[in-house]
Short mmCIF file of C-alpha atoms in Angstrom, two decimals:
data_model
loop_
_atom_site.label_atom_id
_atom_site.label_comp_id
_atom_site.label_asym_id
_atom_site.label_seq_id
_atom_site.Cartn_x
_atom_site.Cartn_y
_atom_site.Cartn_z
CA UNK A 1 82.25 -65.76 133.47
CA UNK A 2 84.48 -64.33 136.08
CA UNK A 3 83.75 -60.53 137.02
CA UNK A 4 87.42 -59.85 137.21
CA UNK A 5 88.49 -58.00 133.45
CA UNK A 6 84.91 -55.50 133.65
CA UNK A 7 85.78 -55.42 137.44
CA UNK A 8 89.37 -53.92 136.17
CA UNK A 9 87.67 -51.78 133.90
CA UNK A 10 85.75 -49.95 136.20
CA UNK A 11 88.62 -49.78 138.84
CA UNK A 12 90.85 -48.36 135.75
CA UNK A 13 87.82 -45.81 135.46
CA UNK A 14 87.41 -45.03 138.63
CA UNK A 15 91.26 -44.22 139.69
CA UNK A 16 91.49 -42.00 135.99
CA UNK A 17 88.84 -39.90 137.53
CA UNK A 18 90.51 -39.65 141.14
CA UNK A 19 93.52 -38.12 139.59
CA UNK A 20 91.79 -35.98 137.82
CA UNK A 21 90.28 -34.82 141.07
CA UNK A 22 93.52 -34.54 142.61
CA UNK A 23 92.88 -37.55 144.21
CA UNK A 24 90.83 -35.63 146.93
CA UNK A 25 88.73 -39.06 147.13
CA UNK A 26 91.21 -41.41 147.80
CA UNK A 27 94.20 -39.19 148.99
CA UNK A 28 97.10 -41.89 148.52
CA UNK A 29 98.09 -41.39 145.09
CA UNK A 30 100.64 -44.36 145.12
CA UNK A 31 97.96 -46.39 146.90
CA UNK A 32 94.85 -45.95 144.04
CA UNK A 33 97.90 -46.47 141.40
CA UNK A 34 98.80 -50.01 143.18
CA UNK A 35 94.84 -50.77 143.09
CA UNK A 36 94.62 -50.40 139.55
CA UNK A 37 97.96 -52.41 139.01
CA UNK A 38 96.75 -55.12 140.84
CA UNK A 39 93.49 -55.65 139.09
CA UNK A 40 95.05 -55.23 135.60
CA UNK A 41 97.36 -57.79 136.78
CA UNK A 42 94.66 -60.76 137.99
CA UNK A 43 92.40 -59.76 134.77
CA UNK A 44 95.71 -60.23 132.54
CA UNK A 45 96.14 -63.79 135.00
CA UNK A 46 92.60 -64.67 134.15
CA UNK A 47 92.23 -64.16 130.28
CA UNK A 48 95.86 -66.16 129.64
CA UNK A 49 94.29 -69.13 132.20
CA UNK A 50 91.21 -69.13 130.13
CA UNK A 51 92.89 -69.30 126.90
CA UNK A 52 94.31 -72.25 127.68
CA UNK A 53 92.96 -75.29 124.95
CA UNK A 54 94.04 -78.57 125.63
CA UNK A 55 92.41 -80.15 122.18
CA UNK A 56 93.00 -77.23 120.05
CA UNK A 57 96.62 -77.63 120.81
CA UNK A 58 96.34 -81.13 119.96
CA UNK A 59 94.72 -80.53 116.86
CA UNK A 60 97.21 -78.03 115.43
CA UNK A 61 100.14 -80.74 115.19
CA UNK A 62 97.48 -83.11 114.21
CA UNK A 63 99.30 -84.93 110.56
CA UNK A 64 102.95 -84.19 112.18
CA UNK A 65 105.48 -86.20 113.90
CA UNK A 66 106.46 -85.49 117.30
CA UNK A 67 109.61 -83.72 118.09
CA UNK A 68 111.32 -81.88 120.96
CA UNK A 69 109.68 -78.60 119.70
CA UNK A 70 106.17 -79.55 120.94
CA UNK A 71 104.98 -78.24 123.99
CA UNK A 72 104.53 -80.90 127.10
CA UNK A 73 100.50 -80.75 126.69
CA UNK A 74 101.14 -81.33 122.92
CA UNK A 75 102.87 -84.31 123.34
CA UNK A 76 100.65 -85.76 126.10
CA UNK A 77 97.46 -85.10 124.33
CA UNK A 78 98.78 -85.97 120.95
CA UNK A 79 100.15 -89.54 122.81
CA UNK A 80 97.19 -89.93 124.05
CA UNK A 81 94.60 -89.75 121.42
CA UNK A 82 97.07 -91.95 119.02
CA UNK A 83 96.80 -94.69 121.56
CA UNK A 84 93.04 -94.33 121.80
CA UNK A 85 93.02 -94.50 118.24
CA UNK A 86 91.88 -98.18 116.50
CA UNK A 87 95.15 -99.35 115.68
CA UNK A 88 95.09 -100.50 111.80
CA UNK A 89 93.97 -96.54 111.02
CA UNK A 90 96.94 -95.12 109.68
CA UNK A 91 98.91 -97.76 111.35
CA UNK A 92 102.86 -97.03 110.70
CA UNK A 93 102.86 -93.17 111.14
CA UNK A 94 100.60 -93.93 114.18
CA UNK A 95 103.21 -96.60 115.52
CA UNK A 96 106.04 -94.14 115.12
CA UNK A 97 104.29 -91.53 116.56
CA UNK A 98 103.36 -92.89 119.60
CA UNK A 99 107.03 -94.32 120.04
CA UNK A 100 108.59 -90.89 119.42
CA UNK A 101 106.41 -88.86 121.65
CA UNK A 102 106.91 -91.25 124.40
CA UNK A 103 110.62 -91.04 124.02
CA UNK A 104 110.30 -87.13 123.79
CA UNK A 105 108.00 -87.17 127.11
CA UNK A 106 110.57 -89.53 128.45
CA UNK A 107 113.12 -86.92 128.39
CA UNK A 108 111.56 -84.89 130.31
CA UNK A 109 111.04 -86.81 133.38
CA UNK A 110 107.84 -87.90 132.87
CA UNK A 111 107.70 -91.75 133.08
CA UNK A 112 106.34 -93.64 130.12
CA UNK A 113 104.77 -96.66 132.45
CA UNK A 114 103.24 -94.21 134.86
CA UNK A 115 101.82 -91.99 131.48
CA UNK A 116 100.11 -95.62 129.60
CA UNK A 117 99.04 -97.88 132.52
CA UNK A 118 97.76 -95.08 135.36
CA UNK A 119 96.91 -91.91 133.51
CA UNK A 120 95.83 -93.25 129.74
CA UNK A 121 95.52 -97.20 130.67
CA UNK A 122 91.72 -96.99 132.19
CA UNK A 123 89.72 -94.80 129.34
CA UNK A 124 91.97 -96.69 126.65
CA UNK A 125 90.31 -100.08 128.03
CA UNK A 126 87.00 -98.46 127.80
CA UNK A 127 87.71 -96.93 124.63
CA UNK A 128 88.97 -100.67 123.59
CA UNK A 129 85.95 -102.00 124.55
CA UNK A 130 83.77 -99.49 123.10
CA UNK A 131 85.04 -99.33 119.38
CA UNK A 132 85.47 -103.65 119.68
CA UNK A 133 81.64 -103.67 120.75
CA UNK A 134 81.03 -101.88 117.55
CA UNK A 135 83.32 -104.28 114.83
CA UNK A 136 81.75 -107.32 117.06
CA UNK A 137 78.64 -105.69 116.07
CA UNK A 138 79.08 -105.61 112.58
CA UNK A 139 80.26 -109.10 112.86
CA UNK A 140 77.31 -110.36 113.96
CA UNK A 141 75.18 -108.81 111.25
CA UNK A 142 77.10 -109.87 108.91
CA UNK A 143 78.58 -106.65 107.73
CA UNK A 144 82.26 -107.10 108.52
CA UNK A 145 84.59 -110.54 108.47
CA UNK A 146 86.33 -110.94 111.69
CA UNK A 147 89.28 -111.90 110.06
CA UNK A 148 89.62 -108.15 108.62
CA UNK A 149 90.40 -106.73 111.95
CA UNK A 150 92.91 -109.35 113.11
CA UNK A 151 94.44 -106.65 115.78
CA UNK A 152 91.06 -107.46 117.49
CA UNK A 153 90.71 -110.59 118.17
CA UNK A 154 91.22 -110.97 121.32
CA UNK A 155 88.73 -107.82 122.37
CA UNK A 156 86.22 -109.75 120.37
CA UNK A 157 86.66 -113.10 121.78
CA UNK A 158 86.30 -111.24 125.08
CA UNK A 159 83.38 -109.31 124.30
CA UNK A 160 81.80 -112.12 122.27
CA UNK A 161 81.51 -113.60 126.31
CA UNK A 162 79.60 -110.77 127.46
CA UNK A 163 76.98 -110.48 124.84
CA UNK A 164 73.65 -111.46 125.15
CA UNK A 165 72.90 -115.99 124.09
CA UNK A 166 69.91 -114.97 121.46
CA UNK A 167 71.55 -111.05 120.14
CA UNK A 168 69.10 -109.25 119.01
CA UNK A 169 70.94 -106.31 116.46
CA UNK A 170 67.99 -103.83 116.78
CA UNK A 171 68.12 -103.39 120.26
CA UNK A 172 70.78 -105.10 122.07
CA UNK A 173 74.09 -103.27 120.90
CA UNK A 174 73.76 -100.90 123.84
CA UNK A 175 73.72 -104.14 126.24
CA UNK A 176 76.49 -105.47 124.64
CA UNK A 177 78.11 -101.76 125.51
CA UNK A 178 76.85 -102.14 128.92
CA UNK A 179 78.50 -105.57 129.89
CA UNK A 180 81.53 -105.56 128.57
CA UNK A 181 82.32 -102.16 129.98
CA UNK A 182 81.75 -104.56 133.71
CA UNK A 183 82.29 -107.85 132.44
CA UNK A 184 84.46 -110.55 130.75
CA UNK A 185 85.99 -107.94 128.58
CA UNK A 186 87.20 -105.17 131.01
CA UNK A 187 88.78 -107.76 133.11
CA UNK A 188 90.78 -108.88 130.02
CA UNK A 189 91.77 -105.28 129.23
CA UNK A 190 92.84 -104.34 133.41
CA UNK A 191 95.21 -107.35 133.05
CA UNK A 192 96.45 -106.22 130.12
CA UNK A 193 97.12 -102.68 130.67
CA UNK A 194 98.95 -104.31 134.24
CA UNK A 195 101.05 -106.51 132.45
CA UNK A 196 101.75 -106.19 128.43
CA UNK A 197 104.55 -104.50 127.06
CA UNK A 198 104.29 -101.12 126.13
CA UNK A 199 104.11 -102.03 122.56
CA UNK A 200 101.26 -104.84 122.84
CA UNK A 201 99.30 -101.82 124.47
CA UNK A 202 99.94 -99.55 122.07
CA UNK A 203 98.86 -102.33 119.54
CA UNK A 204 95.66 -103.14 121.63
CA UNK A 205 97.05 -106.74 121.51
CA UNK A 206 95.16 -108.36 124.30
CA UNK A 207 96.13 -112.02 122.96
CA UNK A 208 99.42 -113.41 123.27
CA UNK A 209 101.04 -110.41 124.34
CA UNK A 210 104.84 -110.17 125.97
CA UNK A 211 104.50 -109.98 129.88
CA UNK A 212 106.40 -107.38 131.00
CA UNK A 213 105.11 -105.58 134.00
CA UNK A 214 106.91 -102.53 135.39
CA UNK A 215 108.86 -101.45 137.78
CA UNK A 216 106.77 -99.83 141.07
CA UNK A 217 109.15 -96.73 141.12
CA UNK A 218 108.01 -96.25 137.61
CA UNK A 219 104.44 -95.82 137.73
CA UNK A 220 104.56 -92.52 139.46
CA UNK A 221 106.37 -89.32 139.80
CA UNK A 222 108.93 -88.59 142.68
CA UNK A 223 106.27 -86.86 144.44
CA UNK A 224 103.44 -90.00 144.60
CA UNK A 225 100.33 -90.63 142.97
CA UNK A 226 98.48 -87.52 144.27
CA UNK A 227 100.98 -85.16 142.22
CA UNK A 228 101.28 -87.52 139.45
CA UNK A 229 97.54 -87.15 138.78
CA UNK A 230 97.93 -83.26 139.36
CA UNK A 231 100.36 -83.25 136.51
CA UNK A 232 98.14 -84.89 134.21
CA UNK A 233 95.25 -82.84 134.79
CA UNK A 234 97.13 -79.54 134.66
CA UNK A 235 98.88 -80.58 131.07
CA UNK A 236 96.25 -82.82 129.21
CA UNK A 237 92.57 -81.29 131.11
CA UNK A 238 91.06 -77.53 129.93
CA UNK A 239 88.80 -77.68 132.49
CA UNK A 240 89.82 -78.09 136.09
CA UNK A 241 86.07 -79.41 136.25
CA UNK A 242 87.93 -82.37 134.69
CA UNK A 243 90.30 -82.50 137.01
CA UNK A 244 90.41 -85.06 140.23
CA UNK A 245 88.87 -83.05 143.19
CA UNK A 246 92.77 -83.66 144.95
CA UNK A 247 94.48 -81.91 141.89
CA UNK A 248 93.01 -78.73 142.84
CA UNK A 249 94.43 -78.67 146.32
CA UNK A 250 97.77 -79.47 144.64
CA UNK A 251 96.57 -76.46 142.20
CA UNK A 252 96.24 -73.92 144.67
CA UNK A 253 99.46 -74.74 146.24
CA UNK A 254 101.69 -74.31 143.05
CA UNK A 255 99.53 -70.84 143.06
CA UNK A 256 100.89 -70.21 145.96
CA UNK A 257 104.20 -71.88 145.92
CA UNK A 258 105.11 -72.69 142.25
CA UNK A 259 108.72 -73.61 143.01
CA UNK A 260 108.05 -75.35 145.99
CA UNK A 261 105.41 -77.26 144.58
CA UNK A 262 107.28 -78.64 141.36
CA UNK A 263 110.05 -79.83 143.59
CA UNK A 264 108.14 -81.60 145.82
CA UNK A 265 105.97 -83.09 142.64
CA UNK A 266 109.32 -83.82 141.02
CA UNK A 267 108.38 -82.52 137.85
CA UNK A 268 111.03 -79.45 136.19
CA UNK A 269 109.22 -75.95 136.60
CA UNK A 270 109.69 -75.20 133.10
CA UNK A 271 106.99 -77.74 132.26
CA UNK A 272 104.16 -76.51 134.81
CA UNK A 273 104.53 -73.39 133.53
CA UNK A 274 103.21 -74.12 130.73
CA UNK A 275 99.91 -73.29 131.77
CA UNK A 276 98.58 -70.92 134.39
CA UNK A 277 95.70 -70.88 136.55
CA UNK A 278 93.48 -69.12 139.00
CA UNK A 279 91.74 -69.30 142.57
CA UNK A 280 88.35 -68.07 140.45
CA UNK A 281 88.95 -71.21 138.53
CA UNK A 282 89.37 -73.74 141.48
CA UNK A 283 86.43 -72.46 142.91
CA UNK A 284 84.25 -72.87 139.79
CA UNK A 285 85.06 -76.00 139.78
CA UNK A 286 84.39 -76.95 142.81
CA UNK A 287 81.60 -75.52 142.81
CA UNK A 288 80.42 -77.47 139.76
CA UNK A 289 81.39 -80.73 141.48
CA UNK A 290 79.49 -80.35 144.46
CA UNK A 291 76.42 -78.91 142.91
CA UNK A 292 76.18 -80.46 139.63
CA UNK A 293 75.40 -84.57 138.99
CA UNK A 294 78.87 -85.74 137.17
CA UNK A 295 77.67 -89.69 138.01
CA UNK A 296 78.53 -92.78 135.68
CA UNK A 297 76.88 -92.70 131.90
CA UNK A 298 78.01 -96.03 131.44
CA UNK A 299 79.56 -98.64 133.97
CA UNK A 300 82.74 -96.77 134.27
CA UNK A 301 82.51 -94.12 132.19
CA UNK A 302 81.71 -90.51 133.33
CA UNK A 303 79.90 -87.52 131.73
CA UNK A 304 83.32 -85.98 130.33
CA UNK A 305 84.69 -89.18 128.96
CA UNK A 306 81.64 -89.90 127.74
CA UNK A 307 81.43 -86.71 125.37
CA UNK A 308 85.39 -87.45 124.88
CA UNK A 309 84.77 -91.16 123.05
CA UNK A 310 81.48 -89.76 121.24
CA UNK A 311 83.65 -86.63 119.83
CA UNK A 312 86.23 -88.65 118.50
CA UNK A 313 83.90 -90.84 116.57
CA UNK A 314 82.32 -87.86 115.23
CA UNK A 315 85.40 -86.20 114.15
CA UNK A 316 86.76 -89.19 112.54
CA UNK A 317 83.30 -89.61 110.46
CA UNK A 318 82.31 -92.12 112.63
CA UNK A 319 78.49 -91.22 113.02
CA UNK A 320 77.30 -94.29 113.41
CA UNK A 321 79.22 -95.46 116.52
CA UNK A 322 78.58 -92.32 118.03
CA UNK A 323 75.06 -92.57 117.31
CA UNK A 324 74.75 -95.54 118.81
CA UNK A 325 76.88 -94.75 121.83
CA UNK A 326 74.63 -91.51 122.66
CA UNK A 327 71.37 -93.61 122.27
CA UNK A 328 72.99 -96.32 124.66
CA UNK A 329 73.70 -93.64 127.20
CA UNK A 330 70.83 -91.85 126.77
CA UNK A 331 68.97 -95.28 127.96
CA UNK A 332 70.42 -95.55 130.84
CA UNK A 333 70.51 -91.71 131.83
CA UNK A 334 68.03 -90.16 129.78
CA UNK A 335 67.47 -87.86 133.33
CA UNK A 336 70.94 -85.83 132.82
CA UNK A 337 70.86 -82.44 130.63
CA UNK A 338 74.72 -83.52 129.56
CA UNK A 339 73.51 -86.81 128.04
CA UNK A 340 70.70 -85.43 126.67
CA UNK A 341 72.78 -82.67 124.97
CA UNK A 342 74.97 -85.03 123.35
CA UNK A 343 72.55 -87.73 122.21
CA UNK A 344 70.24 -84.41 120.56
CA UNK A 345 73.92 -83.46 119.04
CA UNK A 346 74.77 -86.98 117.59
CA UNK A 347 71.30 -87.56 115.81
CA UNK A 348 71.10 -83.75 114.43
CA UNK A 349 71.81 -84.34 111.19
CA UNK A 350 69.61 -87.59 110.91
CA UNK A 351 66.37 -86.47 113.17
CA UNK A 352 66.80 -82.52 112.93
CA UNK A 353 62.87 -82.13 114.70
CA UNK A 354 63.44 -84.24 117.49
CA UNK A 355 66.69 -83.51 118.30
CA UNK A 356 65.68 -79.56 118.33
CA UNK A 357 62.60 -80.44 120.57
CA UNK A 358 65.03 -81.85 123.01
CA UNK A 359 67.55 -79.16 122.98
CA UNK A 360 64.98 -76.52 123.71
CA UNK A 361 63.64 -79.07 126.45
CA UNK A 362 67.29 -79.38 128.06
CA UNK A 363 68.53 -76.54 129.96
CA UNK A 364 72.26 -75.16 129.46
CA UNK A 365 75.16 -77.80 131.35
CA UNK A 366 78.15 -78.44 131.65
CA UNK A 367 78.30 -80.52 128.08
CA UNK A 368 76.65 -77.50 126.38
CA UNK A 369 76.52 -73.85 127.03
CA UNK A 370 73.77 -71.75 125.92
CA UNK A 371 75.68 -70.23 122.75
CA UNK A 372 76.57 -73.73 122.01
CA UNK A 373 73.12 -75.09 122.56
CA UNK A 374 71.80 -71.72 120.57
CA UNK A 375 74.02 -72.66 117.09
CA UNK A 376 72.52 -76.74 117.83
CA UNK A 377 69.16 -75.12 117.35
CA UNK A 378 70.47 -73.07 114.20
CA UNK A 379 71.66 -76.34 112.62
CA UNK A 380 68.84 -78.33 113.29
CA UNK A 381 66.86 -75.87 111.13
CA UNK A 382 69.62 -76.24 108.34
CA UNK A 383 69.55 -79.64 108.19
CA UNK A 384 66.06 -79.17 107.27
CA UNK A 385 66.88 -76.79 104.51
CA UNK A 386 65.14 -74.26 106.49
CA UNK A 387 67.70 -71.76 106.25
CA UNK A 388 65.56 -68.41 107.11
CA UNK A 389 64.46 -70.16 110.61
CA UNK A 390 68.35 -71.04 110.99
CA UNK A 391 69.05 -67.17 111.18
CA UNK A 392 66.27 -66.58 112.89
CA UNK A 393 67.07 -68.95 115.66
CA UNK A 394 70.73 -66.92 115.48
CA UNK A 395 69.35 -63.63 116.70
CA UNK A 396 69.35 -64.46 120.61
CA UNK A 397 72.96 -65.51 120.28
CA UNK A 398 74.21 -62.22 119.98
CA UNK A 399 72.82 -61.18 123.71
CA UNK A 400 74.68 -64.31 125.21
CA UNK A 401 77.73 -63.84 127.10
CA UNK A 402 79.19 -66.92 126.33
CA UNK A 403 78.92 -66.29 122.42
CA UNK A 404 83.00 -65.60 122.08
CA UNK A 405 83.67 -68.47 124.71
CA UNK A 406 85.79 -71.64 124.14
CA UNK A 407 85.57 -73.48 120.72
CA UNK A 408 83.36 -76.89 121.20
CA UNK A 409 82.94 -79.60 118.47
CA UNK A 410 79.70 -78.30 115.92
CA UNK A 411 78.11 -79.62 113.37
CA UNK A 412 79.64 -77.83 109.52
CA UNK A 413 76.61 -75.64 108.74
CA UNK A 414 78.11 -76.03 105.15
CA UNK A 415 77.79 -79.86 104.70
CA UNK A 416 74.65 -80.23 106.63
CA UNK A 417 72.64 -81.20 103.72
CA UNK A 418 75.17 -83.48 102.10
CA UNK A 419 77.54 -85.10 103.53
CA UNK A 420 77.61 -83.96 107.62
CA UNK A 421 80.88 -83.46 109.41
CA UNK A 422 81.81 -81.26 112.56
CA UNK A 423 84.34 -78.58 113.05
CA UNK A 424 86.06 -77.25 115.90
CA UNK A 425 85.03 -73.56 116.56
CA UNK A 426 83.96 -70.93 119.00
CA UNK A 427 79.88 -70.82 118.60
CA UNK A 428 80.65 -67.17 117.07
CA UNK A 429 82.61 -68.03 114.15
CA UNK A 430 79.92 -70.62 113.21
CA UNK A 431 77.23 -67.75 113.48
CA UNK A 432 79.30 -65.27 111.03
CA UNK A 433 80.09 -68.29 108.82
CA UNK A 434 75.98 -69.15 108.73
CA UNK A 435 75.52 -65.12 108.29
CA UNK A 436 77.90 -64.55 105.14
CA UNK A 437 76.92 -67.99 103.49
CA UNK A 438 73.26 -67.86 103.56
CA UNK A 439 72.42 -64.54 103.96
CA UNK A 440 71.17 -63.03 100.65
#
């Protein structure tokens, strides 16, 4: 956490008890007045940057329809996830959807082409891949007919390639995962997003799709590919750990120079403004980047995407997949704290003792703060029925600075014993909802 609101405090302190002195310490009234200002200012700056919530302002206009009253990161992150989405689940609202929100983004400058082939076009290929690996999967074991998931066809042909002669289903889903996220299949799905029609993307139609590639002055912004993928991050990206190491330069230009800077990226200022940001911020993040490991979990897939595809399994019930994506992962990086974290997360509810043992073994990250990893404990214990050592393991949250931080994905501490699903809250509203449920 950034010093900058207690730092205020004391400053505020510090200049009530120079006037009272007559400011005989100081002895520039106007000056000490402009100190305090100042400070109240950046903390102000700082608390509205870190309340920014890219996914919580998705999930508030989750079951409506796009219209010109969303904000620009609702609309992109909404657009997004829809597309990402397996397309026979809720197929005609989600068809509509993603049309109108296009158009919407559309209007405001932002160019549809650029917005599904550069910025959502290379994790909805993995994400393709990923979720087809799974149905081909169940396929092969005889738990699904191919011909119920006719929209995927041509994934599974493709994927179908890239699995192993003799599969084995007990341990070769993960190289299944593994190949076709380098192999036959993501080669089918780069030509694709190249060259379909918007609508064949937005279908996942990789087989006998309409060619219609785009224009080149329509896969960018006015101001090139740098401030295109500034944009993006700034809009659809909470953390600016999350963002492309160029997008913070950009960043601490529009700091600087908002006007300036939205002319010369070609977006309206209205629109960037949507958010703000800070230098503390920038320099977090870059901080994390050089000093933390943020490598491949998968062949093309990073740490944050990673937790990205395995969260939207999980919130769609999907525990399975996202079991069996964490325990691929965890395979082939069982050395990083992140993958760890979410692997001990997925299997919580199924292997409470093990996955506790390995939370207490992994140290706080990037995936999982120590309130966060604090509440994983708690739950662990519940899943048990244990729900005295559940409280118990509650007490050290309450020392933790982060214990009011950002909401993450956790597991219900209600439905733990029946029928598991997560929530999306801040690791202190799961702690009082633990406290007035089970404590007698």
């Amino acid at each position: 956490m950034d010093l900058l609101e207690p730092q205020y405090h004391l400053i505020q302190a510090y200049t009530w008890a120079c006037a009272d002195a007559g400011h005989i310490v100081c002895g520039n009234p106007s000056a000490c007045e402009k100190f305090a200002g100042s400070a109240s200012r950046r903390a102000d700056a700082e608390n509205r940057a870190s309340s920014f919530d890219a996914r919580r302002a998705a999930l508030s206009r989750r079951d409506q329809m796009p219209d010109h009253s969303w904000s620009t990161t609702e609309l992109l992150v909404r657009v997004e996830e829809l597309l990402r989405a397996q397309p026979n689940i809720d197929k005609p609202f989600r068809t509509i959807a993603i049309t109108t929100g296009l158009a919407r983004l559309g209007e405001r400058g932002l160019p549809v082409d650029w917005l599904v082939r550069d910025r959502i076009g290379p994790g909805l290929i993995r994400r393709a891949i990923l979720a087809s690996a799974s149905v081909w999967h169940r396929v092969a074991v005889g738990d699904l007919d191919a011909r119920d998931v006719p929209e995927l066809s041509g994934w599974l042909a493709a994927i179908a390639e890239d699995a192993p002669l003799h599969y084995d289903p007990e341990k070769d889903l993960g190289r299944v995962f593994v190949n076709s996220l380098s192999g036959k299949a993501s080669a089918v799905g780069r030509t694709w997003i190249e060259e379909a029609s918007i609508s064949d993307i937005a279908a996942w139609r990789v087989d006998g799709y309409l060619v219609s590639p785009p224009a080149l002055e329509d896969m960018a912004l006015p101001g090139g590919r740098a401030a295109s993928r500034w944009v993006h991050d700034r809009l659809t990206r909470t953390y600016l750990s999350e963002w492309a190491p160029e997008s913070w330069a950009w960043e601490a230009a529009y700091l600087e120079h908002p006007a300036r800077v939205a002319q010369r990226a070609g977006v309206a200022p209205s629109i960037l403004a949507e958010r703000t940001s800070t230098p503390g911020q920038i320099m977090r993040a870059s901080s994390r980047f050089i000093l933390e490991d943020l490598g491949e979990v998968l062949p093309g897939v990073g740490q944050e995407e990673f937790v990205e595809i395995v969260a939207h399994h999980l919130e769609r019930g999907q525990h399975g997949e996202a079991q069996t994506l964490a325990e691929a992962a965890f395979r082939e990086r069982s050395d990083s704290p992140p993958v760890r974290s979410v692997f001990a997360f997925c299997w919580l509810p199924t292997t409470p003792a093990r996955s506790r043992e390995i939370l207490r073994e992994t140290a706080e990250n990037s995936t999982m703060s120590s309130a966060v990893r604090c509440v994983n404990i708690a739950a662990s214990h519940l899943a048990e029925g244990a729900t005295q050592a559940a409280l118990d393991a509650l007490q050290p949250l309450k020392a933790l600075s982060d214990v009011a931080g950002r909401s993450a994905w956790l597991w219900d501490p209600l439905t733990l014993r029946s029928r598991p699903h997560v929530t999306y809250l801040a690791p202190d509203q799961w702690a009082d909802l633990v406290e007035s449920h089970f404590r007698s």
